[in-house]
mmCIF file with all atom_site columns, C-alpha atoms in Angstrom:
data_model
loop_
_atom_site.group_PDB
_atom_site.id
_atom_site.type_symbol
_atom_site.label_atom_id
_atom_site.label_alt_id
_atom_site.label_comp_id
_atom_site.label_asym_id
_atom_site.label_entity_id
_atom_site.label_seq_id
_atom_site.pdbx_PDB_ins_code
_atom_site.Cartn_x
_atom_site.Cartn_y
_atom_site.Cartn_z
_atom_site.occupancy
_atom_site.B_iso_or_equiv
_atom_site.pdbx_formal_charge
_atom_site.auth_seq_id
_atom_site.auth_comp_id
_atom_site.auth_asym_id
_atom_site.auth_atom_id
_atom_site.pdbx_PDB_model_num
ATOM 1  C CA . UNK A 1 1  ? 39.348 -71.456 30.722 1.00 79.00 ? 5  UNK A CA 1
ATOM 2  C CA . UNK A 1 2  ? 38.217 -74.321 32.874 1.00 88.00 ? 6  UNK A CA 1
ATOM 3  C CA . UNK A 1 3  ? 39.949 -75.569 35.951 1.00 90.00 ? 7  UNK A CA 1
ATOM 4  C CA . UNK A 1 4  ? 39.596 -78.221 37.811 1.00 93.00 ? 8  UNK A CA 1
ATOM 5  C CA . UNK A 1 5  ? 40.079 -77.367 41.934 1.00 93.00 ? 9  UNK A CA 1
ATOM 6  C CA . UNK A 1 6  ? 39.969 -81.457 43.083 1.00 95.00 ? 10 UNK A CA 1
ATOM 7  C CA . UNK A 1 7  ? 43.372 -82.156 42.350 1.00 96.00 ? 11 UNK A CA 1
ATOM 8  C CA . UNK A 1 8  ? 46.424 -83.849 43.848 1.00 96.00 ? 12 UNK A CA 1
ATOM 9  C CA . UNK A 1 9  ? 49.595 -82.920 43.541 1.00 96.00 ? 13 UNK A CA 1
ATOM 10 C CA . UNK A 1 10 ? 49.750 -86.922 41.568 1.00 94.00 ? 14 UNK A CA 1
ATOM 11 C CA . UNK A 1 11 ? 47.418 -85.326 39.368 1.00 96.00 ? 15 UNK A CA 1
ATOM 12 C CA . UNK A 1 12 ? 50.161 -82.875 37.728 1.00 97.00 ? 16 UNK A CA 1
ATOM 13 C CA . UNK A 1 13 ? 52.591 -84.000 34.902 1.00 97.00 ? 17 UNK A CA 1
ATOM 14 C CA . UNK A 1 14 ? 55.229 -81.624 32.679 1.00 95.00 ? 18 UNK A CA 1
ATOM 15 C CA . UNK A 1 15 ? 53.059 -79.988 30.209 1.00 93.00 ? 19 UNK A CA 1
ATOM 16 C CA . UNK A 1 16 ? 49.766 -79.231 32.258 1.00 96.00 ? 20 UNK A CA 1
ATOM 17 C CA . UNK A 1 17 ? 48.633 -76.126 32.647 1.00 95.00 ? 21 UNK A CA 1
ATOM 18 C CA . UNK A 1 18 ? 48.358 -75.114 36.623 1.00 96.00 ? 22 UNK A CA 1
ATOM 19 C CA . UNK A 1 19 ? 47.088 -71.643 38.011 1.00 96.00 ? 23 UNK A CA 1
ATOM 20 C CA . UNK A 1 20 ? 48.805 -70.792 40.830 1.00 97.00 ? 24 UNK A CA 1
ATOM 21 C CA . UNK A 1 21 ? 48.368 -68.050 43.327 1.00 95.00 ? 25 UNK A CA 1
ATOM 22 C CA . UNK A 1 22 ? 51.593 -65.102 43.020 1.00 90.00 ? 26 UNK A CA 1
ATOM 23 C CA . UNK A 1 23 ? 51.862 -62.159 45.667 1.00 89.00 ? 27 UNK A CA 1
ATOM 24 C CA . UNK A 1 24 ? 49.562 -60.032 44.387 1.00 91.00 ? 28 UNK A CA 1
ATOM 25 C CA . UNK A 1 25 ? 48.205 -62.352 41.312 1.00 94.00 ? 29 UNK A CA 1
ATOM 26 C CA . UNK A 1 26 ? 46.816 -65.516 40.055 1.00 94.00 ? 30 UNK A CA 1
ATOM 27 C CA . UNK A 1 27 ? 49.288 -66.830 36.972 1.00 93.00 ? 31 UNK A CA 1
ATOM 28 C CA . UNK A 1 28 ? 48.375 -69.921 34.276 1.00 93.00 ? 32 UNK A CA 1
ATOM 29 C CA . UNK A 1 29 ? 51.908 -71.734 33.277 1.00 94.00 ? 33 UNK A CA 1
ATOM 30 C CA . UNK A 1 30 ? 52.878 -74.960 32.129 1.00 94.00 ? 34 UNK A CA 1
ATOM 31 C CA . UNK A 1 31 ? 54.717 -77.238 34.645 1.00 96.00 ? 35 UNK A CA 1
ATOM 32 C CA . UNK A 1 32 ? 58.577 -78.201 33.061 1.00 95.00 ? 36 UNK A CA 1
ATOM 33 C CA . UNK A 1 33 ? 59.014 -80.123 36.450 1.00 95.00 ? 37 UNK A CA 1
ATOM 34 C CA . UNK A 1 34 ? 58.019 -81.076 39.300 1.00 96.00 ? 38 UNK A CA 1
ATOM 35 C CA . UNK A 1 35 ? 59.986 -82.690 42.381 1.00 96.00 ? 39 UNK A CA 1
ATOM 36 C CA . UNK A 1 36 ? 58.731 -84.046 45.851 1.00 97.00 ? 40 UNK A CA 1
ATOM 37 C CA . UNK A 1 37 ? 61.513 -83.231 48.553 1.00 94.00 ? 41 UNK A CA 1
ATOM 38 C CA . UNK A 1 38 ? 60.171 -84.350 51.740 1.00 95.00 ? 42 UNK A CA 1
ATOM 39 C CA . UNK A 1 39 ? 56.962 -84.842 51.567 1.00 94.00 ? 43 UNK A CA 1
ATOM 40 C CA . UNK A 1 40 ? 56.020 -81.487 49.983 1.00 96.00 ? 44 UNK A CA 1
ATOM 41 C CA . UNK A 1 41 ? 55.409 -81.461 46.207 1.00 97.00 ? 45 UNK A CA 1
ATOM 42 C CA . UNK A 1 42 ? 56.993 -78.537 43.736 1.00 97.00 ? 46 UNK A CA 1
ATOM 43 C CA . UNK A 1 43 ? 56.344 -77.266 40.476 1.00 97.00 ? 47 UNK A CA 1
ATOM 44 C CA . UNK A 1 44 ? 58.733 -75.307 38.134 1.00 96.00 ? 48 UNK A CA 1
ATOM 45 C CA . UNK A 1 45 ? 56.940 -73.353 35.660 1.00 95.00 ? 49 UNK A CA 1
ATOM 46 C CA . UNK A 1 46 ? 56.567 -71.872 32.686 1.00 93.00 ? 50 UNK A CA 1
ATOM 47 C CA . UNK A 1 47 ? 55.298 -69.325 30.240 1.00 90.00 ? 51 UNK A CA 1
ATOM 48 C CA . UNK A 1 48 ? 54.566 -70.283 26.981 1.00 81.00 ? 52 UNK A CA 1
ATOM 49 C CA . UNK A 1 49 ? 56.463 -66.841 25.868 1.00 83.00 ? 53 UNK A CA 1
ATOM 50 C CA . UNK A 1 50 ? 58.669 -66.793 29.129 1.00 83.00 ? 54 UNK A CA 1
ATOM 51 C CA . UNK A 1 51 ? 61.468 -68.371 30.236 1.00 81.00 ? 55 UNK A CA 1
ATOM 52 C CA . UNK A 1 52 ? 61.360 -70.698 33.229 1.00 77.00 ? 56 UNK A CA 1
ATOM 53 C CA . UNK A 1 53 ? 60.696 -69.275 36.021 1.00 78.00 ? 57 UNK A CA 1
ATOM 54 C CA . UNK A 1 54 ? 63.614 -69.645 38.775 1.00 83.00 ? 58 UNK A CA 1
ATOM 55 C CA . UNK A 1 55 ? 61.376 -70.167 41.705 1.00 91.00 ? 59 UNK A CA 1
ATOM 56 C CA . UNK A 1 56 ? 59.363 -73.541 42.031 1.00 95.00 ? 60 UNK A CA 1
ATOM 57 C CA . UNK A 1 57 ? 55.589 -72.826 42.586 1.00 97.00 ? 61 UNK A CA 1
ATOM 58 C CA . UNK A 1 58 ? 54.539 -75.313 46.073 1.00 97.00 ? 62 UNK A CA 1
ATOM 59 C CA . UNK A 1 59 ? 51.507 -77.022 45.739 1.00 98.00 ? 63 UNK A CA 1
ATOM 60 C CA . UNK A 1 60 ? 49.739 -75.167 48.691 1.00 97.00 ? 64 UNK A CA 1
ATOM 61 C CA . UNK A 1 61 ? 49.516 -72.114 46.126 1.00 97.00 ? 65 UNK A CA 1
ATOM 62 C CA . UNK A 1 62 ? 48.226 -74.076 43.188 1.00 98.00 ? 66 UNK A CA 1
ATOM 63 C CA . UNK A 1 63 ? 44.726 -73.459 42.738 1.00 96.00 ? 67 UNK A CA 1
ATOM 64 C CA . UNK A 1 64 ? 43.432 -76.106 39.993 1.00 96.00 ? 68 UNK A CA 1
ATOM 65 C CA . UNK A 1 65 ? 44.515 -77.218 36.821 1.00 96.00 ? 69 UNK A CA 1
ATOM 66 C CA . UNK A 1 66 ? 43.569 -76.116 33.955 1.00 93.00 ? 70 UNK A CA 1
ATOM 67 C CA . UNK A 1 67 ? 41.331 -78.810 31.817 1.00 89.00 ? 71 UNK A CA 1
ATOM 68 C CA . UNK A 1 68 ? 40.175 -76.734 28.981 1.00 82.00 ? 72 UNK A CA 1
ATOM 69 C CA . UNK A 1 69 ? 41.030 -73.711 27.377 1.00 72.00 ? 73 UNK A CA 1
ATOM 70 C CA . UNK A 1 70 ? 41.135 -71.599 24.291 1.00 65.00 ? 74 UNK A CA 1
ATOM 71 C CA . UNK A 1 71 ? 44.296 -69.625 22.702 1.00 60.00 ? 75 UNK A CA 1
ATOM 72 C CA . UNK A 1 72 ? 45.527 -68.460 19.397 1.00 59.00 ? 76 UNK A CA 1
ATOM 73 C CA . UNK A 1 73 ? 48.855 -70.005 20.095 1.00 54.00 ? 77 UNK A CA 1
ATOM 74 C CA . UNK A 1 74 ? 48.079 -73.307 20.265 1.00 50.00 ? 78 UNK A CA 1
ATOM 75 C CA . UNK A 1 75 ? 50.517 -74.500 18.300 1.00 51.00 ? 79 UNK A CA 1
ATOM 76 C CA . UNK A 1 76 ? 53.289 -72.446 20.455 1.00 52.00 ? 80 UNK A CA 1
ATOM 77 C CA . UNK A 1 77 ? 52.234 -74.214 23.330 1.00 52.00 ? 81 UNK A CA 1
ATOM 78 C CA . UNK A 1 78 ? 52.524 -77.681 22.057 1.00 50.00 ? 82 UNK A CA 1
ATOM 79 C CA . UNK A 1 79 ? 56.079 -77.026 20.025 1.00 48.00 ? 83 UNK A CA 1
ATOM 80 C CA . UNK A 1 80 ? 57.289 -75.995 23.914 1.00 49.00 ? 84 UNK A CA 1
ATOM 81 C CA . UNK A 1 81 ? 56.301 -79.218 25.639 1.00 56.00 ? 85 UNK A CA 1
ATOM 82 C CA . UNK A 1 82 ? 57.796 -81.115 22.714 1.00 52.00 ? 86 UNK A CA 1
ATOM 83 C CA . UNK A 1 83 ? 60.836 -79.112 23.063 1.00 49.00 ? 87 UNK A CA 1
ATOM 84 C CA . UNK A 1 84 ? 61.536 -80.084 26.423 1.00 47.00 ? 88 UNK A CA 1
ATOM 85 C CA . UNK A 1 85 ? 61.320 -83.726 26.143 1.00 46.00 ? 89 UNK A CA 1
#
């Protein structure tokens, strides 16, 4: 996996891949949305085998995004983002 660190939160669109640090974990999902509310930019996320996760991910705890990367389910991943729209 490669991920880029010099990022905005501009920089992130529904479909990218983000890592994003968790309590006790770092976690790859796709972004399903994202919404600026005063200033501060939000991310909701998802698994590619999960459902969405309730709890938006801030951009202070995104660590990069990812650029390149290599996975069996390829075609799961892009059947999800043309799911959603």
């Amino acid at each position: 996996m490669c991920l880029d660190t010099n990022i905005t939160p501009e920089d992130l669109h529904r479909c990218d891949i983000i890592v994003f640090r968790a309590p006790s974990k770092y976690i790859a999902h796709r972004i399903v949305a994202k919404e600026n509310r005063e200033g501060k930019w939000r991310y909701w996320t998802r698994g590619d085998f999960q459902p969405t996760d309730p709890s938006p991910v801030p951009f202070v705890n995104v660590q990069g995004k990812v650029v390149n990367a290599h996975r069996d389910e390829g075609s799961k991943a892009r059947s999800l983002c043309e799911q959603t729209g």
